[in-house]
Short mmCIF file of C-alpha atoms in Angstrom, two decimals:
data_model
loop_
_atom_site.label_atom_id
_atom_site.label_comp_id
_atom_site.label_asym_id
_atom_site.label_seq_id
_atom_site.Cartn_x
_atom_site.Cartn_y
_atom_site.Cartn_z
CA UNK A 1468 -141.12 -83.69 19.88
CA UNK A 1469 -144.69 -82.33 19.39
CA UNK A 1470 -145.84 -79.28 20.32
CA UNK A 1471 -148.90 -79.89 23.18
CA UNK A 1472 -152.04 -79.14 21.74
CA UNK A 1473 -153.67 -74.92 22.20
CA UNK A 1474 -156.59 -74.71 24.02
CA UNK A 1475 -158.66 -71.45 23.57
CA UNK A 1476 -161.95 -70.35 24.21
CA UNK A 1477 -164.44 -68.77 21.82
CA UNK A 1478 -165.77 -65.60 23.03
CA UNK A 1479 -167.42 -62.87 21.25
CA UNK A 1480 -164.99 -60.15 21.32
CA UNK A 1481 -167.93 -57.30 20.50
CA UNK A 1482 -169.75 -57.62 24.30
CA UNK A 1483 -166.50 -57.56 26.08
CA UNK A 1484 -165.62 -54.78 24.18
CA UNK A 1485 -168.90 -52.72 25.01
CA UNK A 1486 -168.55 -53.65 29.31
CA UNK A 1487 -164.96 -53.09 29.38
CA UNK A 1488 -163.19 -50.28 30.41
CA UNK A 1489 -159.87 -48.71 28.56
CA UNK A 1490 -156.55 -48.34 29.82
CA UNK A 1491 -154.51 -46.39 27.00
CA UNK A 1492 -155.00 -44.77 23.75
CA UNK A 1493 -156.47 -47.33 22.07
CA UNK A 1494 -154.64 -48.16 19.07
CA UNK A 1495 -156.13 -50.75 16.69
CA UNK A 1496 -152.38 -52.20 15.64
CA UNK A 1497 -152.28 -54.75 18.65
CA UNK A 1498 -154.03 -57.92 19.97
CA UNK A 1499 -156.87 -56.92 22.55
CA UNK A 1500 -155.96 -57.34 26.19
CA UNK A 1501 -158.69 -57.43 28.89
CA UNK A 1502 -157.86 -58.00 33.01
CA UNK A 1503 -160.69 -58.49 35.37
CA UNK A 1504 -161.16 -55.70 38.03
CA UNK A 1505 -159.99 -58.13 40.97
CA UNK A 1506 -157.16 -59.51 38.92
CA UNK A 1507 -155.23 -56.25 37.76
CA UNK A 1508 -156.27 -55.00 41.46
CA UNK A 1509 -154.05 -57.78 42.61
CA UNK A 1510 -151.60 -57.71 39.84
CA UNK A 1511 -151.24 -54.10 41.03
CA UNK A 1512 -150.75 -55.01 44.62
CA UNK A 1513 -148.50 -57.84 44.74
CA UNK A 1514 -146.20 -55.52 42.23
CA UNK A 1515 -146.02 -52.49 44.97
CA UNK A 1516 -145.63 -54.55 47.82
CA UNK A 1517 -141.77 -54.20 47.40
CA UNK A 1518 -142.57 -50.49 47.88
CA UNK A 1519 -143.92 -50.78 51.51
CA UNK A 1520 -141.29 -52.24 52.94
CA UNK A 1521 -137.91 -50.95 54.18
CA UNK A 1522 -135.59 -51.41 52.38
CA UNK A 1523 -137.44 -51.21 49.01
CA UNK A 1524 -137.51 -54.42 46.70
CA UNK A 1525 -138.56 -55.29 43.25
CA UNK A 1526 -141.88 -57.83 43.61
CA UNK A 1527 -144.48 -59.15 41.17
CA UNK A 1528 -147.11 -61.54 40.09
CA UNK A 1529 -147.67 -64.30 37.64
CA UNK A 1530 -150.57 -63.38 35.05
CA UNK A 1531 -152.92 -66.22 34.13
CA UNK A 1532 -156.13 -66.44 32.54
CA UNK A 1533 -157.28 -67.52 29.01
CA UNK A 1534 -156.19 -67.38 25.07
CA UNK A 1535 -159.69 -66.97 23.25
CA UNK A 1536 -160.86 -66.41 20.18
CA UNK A 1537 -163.43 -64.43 18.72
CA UNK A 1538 -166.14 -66.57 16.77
CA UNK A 1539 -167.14 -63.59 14.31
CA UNK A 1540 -164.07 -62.14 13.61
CA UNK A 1541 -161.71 -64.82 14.22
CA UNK A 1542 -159.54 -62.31 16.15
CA UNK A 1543 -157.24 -63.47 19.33
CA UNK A 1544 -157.45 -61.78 22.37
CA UNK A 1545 -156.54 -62.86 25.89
CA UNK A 1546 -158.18 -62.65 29.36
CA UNK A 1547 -156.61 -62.21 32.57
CA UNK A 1548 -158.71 -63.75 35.29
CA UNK A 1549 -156.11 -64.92 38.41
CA UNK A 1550 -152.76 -63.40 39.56
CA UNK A 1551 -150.27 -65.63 41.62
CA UNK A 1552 -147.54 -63.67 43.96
CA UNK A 1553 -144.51 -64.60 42.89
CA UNK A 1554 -142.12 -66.27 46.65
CA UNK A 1555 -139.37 -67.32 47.33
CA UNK A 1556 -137.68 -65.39 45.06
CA UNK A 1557 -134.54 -63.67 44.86
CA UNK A 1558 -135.23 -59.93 44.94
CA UNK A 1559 -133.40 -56.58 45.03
CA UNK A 1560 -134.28 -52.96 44.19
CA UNK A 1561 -133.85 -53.68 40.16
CA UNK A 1562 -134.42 -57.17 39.93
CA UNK A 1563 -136.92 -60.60 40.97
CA UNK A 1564 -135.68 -63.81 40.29
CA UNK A 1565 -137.88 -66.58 40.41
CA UNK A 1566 -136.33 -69.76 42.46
CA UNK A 1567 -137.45 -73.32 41.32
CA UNK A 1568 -139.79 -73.08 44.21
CA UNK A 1569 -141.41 -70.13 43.00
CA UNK A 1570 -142.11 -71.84 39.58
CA UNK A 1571 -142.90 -75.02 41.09
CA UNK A 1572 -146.10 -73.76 43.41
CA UNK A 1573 -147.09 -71.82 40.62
CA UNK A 1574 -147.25 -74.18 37.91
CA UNK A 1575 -148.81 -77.04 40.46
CA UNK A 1576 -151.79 -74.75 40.55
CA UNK A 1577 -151.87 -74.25 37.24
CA UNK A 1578 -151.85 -78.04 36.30
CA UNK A 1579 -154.48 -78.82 38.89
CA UNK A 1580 -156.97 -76.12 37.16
CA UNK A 1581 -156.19 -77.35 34.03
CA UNK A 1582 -157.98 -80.85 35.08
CA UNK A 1583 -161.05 -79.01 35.04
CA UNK A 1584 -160.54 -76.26 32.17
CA UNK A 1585 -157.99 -77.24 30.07
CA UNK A 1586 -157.80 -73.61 28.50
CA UNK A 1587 -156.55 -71.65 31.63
CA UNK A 1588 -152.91 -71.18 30.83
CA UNK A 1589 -150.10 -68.67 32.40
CA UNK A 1590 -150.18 -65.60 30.31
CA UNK A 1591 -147.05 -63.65 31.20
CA UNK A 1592 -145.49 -61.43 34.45
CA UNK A 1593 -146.28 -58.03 36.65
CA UNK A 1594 -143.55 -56.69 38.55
CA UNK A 1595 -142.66 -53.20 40.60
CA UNK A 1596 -140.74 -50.88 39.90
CA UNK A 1597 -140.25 -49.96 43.49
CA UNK A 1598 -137.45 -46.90 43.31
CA UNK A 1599 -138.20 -43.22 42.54
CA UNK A 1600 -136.60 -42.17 39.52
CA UNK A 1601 -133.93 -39.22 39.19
CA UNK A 1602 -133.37 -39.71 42.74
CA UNK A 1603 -136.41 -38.07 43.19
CA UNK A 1604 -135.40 -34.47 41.67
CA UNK A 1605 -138.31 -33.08 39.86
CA UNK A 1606 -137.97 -30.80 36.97
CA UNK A 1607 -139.22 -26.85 37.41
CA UNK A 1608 -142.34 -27.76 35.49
CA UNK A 1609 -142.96 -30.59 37.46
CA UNK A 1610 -145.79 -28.57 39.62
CA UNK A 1611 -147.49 -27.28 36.94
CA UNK A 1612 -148.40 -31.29 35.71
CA UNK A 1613 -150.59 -33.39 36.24
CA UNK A 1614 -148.28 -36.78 35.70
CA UNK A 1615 -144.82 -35.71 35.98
CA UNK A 1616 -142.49 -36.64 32.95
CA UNK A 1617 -139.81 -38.68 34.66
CA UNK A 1618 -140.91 -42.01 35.25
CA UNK A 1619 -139.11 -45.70 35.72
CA UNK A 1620 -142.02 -47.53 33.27
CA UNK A 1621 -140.12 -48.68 30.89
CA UNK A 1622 -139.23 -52.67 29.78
CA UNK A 1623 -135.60 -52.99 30.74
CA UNK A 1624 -133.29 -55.41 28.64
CA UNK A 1625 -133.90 -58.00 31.33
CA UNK A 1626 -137.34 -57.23 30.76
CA UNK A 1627 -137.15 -58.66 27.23
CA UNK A 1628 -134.60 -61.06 27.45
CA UNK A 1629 -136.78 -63.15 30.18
CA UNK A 1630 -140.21 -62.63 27.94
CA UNK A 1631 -138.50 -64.44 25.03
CA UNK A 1632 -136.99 -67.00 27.30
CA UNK A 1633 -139.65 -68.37 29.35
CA UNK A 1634 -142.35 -67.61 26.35
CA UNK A 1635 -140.77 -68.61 23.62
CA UNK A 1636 -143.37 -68.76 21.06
CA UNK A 1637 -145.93 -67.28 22.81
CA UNK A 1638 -146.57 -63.68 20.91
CA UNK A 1639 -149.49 -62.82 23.57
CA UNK A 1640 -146.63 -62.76 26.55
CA UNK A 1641 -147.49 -60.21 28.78
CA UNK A 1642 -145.24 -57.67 30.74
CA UNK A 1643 -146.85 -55.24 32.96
CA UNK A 1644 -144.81 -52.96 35.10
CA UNK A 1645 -146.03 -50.45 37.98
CA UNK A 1646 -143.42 -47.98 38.77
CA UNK A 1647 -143.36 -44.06 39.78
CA UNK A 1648 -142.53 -40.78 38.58
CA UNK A 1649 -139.86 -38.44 40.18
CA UNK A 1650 -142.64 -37.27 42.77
CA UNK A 1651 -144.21 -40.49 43.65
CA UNK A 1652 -146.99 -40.76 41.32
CA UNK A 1653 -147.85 -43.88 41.04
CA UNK A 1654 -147.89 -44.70 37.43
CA UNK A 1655 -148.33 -48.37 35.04
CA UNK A 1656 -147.71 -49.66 31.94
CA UNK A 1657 -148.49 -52.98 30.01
CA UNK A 1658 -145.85 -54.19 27.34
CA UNK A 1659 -146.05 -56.98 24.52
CA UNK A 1660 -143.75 -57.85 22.14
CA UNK A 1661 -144.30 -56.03 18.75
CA UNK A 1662 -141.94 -55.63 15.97
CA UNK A 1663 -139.61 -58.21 18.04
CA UNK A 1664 -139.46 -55.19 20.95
CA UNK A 1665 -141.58 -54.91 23.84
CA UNK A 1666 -143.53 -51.87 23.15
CA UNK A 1667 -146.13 -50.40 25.54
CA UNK A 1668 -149.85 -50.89 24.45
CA UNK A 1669 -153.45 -50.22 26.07
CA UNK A 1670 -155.50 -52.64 27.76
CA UNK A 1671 -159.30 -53.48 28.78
CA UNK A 1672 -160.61 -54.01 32.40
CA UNK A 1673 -163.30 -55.99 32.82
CA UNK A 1674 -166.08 -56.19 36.24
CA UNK A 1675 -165.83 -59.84 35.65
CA UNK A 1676 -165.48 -62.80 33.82
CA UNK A 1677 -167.32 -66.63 33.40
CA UNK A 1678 -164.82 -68.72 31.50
CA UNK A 1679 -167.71 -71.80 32.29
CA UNK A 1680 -170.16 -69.53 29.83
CA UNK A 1681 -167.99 -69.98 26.69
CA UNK A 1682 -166.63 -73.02 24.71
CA UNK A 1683 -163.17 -74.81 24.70
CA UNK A 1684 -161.49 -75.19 21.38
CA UNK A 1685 -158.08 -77.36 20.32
CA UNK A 1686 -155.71 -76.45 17.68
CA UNK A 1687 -153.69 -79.40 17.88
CA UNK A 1688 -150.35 -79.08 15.84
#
C-alpha cells in the first residue's frame, strides 16, 4: 500500500521568526515550532478545564495546523493554527482516552478542511496535568522562588507510547502538557520526540497566521 501523498506549505521561515515570540531557551538542535496566540490560548484552556471541576480530571486538545517548509533554507517547521477539544472521552485524574467518537468528530473536520487546503493536517495532542504534585508539600525554599521546583510536566510512558502509536512516522508529533508545581503555579511544557525520547523543547507564538498567503507543495512517495 502507498503512502498518501505530503502536503506542505512553503513559508519563509526568517519573517516568522522576526514576529514571533519565544517560549524556551532556544536551542538550535530541534525543528522550529510556532502556535498562533488564539490557538495555544485554547490549547491551554481546553487542557486545564479538568482542573475546574470537582473532582479533578485529566482533559486536552487535538493540535492541528500545517507542515511547511522553508523556501531558502529548505528547513521544516510546523504551524499550529486550530485546536479541537478532545469529548467523549474516557478521563480520570492521570489519564484521557479518546473513544471512537472522539476521533471520529475530529477527523470529519479535518477531512472537510482538507477539501479546501489540502495541507492542514493534525499535528499531535495537549493534555492537563490536572493534580498538584507532592501532594502539595512544598520544599523550605519553596518561598524564596519564583517557579517552585516540584512540578508534574513531564511526558509519562503513556505519553510516549501513544505519540509513536497514533504518529507513527510522523517525527514533528507534538506533545504539550500543562500541569502545576507543588504550590499551584501553573506551569507548561512542549515535548517532541528526539533521540527516540520525548524530550522537552521551546516553541514560537505567533499574533496570527494566513495559510491562503503561502503555496501548497506535494511530496508524493
Amino acid at each position: 500500500m502507498r503512502n498518501p501523498p505530503l502536503h506542505l506549505l512553503r513559508v519563509p521561515l526568517g519573517p516568522l521568526l522576526g514576529e514571533a515570540r519565544l517560549v524556551g531557551e532556544g536551542k538550535a538542535d530541534v525543528f522550529p515550532v510556532f502556535y498562533t496566540e488564539e490557538a495555544f490560548g485554547k490549547a491551554e484552556q481546553c487542557s486545564r478545564k479538568g482542573a475546574e471541576i470537582n473532582p479533578r480530571f485529566e482533559s486536552g486538545a487535538v493540535l492541528a495546523g500545517f507542515l511547511c517548509t522553508c523556501p531558502e533554507s529548505g528547513e521544516l517547521f510546523v504551524v499550529v493554527t486550530d485546536t479541537f477539544e478532545v469529548t467523549d472521552a474516557e478521563s480520570t485524574l492521570v489519564s484521557l482516552e479518546y473513544s471512537g467518537k472522539s476521533w471520529a468528530r475530529i477527523q470529519a473536520v479535518i477531512k472537510a478542511r482538507q477539501v479546501a487546503d489540502p495541507a492542514v493536517r493534525i499535528l499531535g495532542q495537549a493534555h492537563g496535568h490536572n493534580f498538584v504534585p507532592n501532594d502539595g508539600q512544598t520544599c523550605a525554599d519553596c518561598p524564596k522562588l519564583e517557579v517552585c521546583s516540584s512540578s508534574n510536566v513531564f511526558a509519562s510512558t503513556d505519553d510516549r507510547n501513544w505519540t509513536r502509536a497514533v504518529f507513527v512516522r510522523q517525527p514533528w508529533a507534538l506533545c504539550h502538557i500543562f500541569g502545576l508545581t507543588a504550590r499551584g503555579d501553573l506551569v507548561q511544557g512542549l515535548f517532541t520526540l528526539h533521540d527516540a525520547r520525548l524530550l522537552k523543547r521551546d516553541f514560537h507564538i505567533l499574533p496570527g497566521f494566513d495559510p491562503g498567503r503561502h503555496q501548497t507543495c506535494t511530496i508524493t512517495p
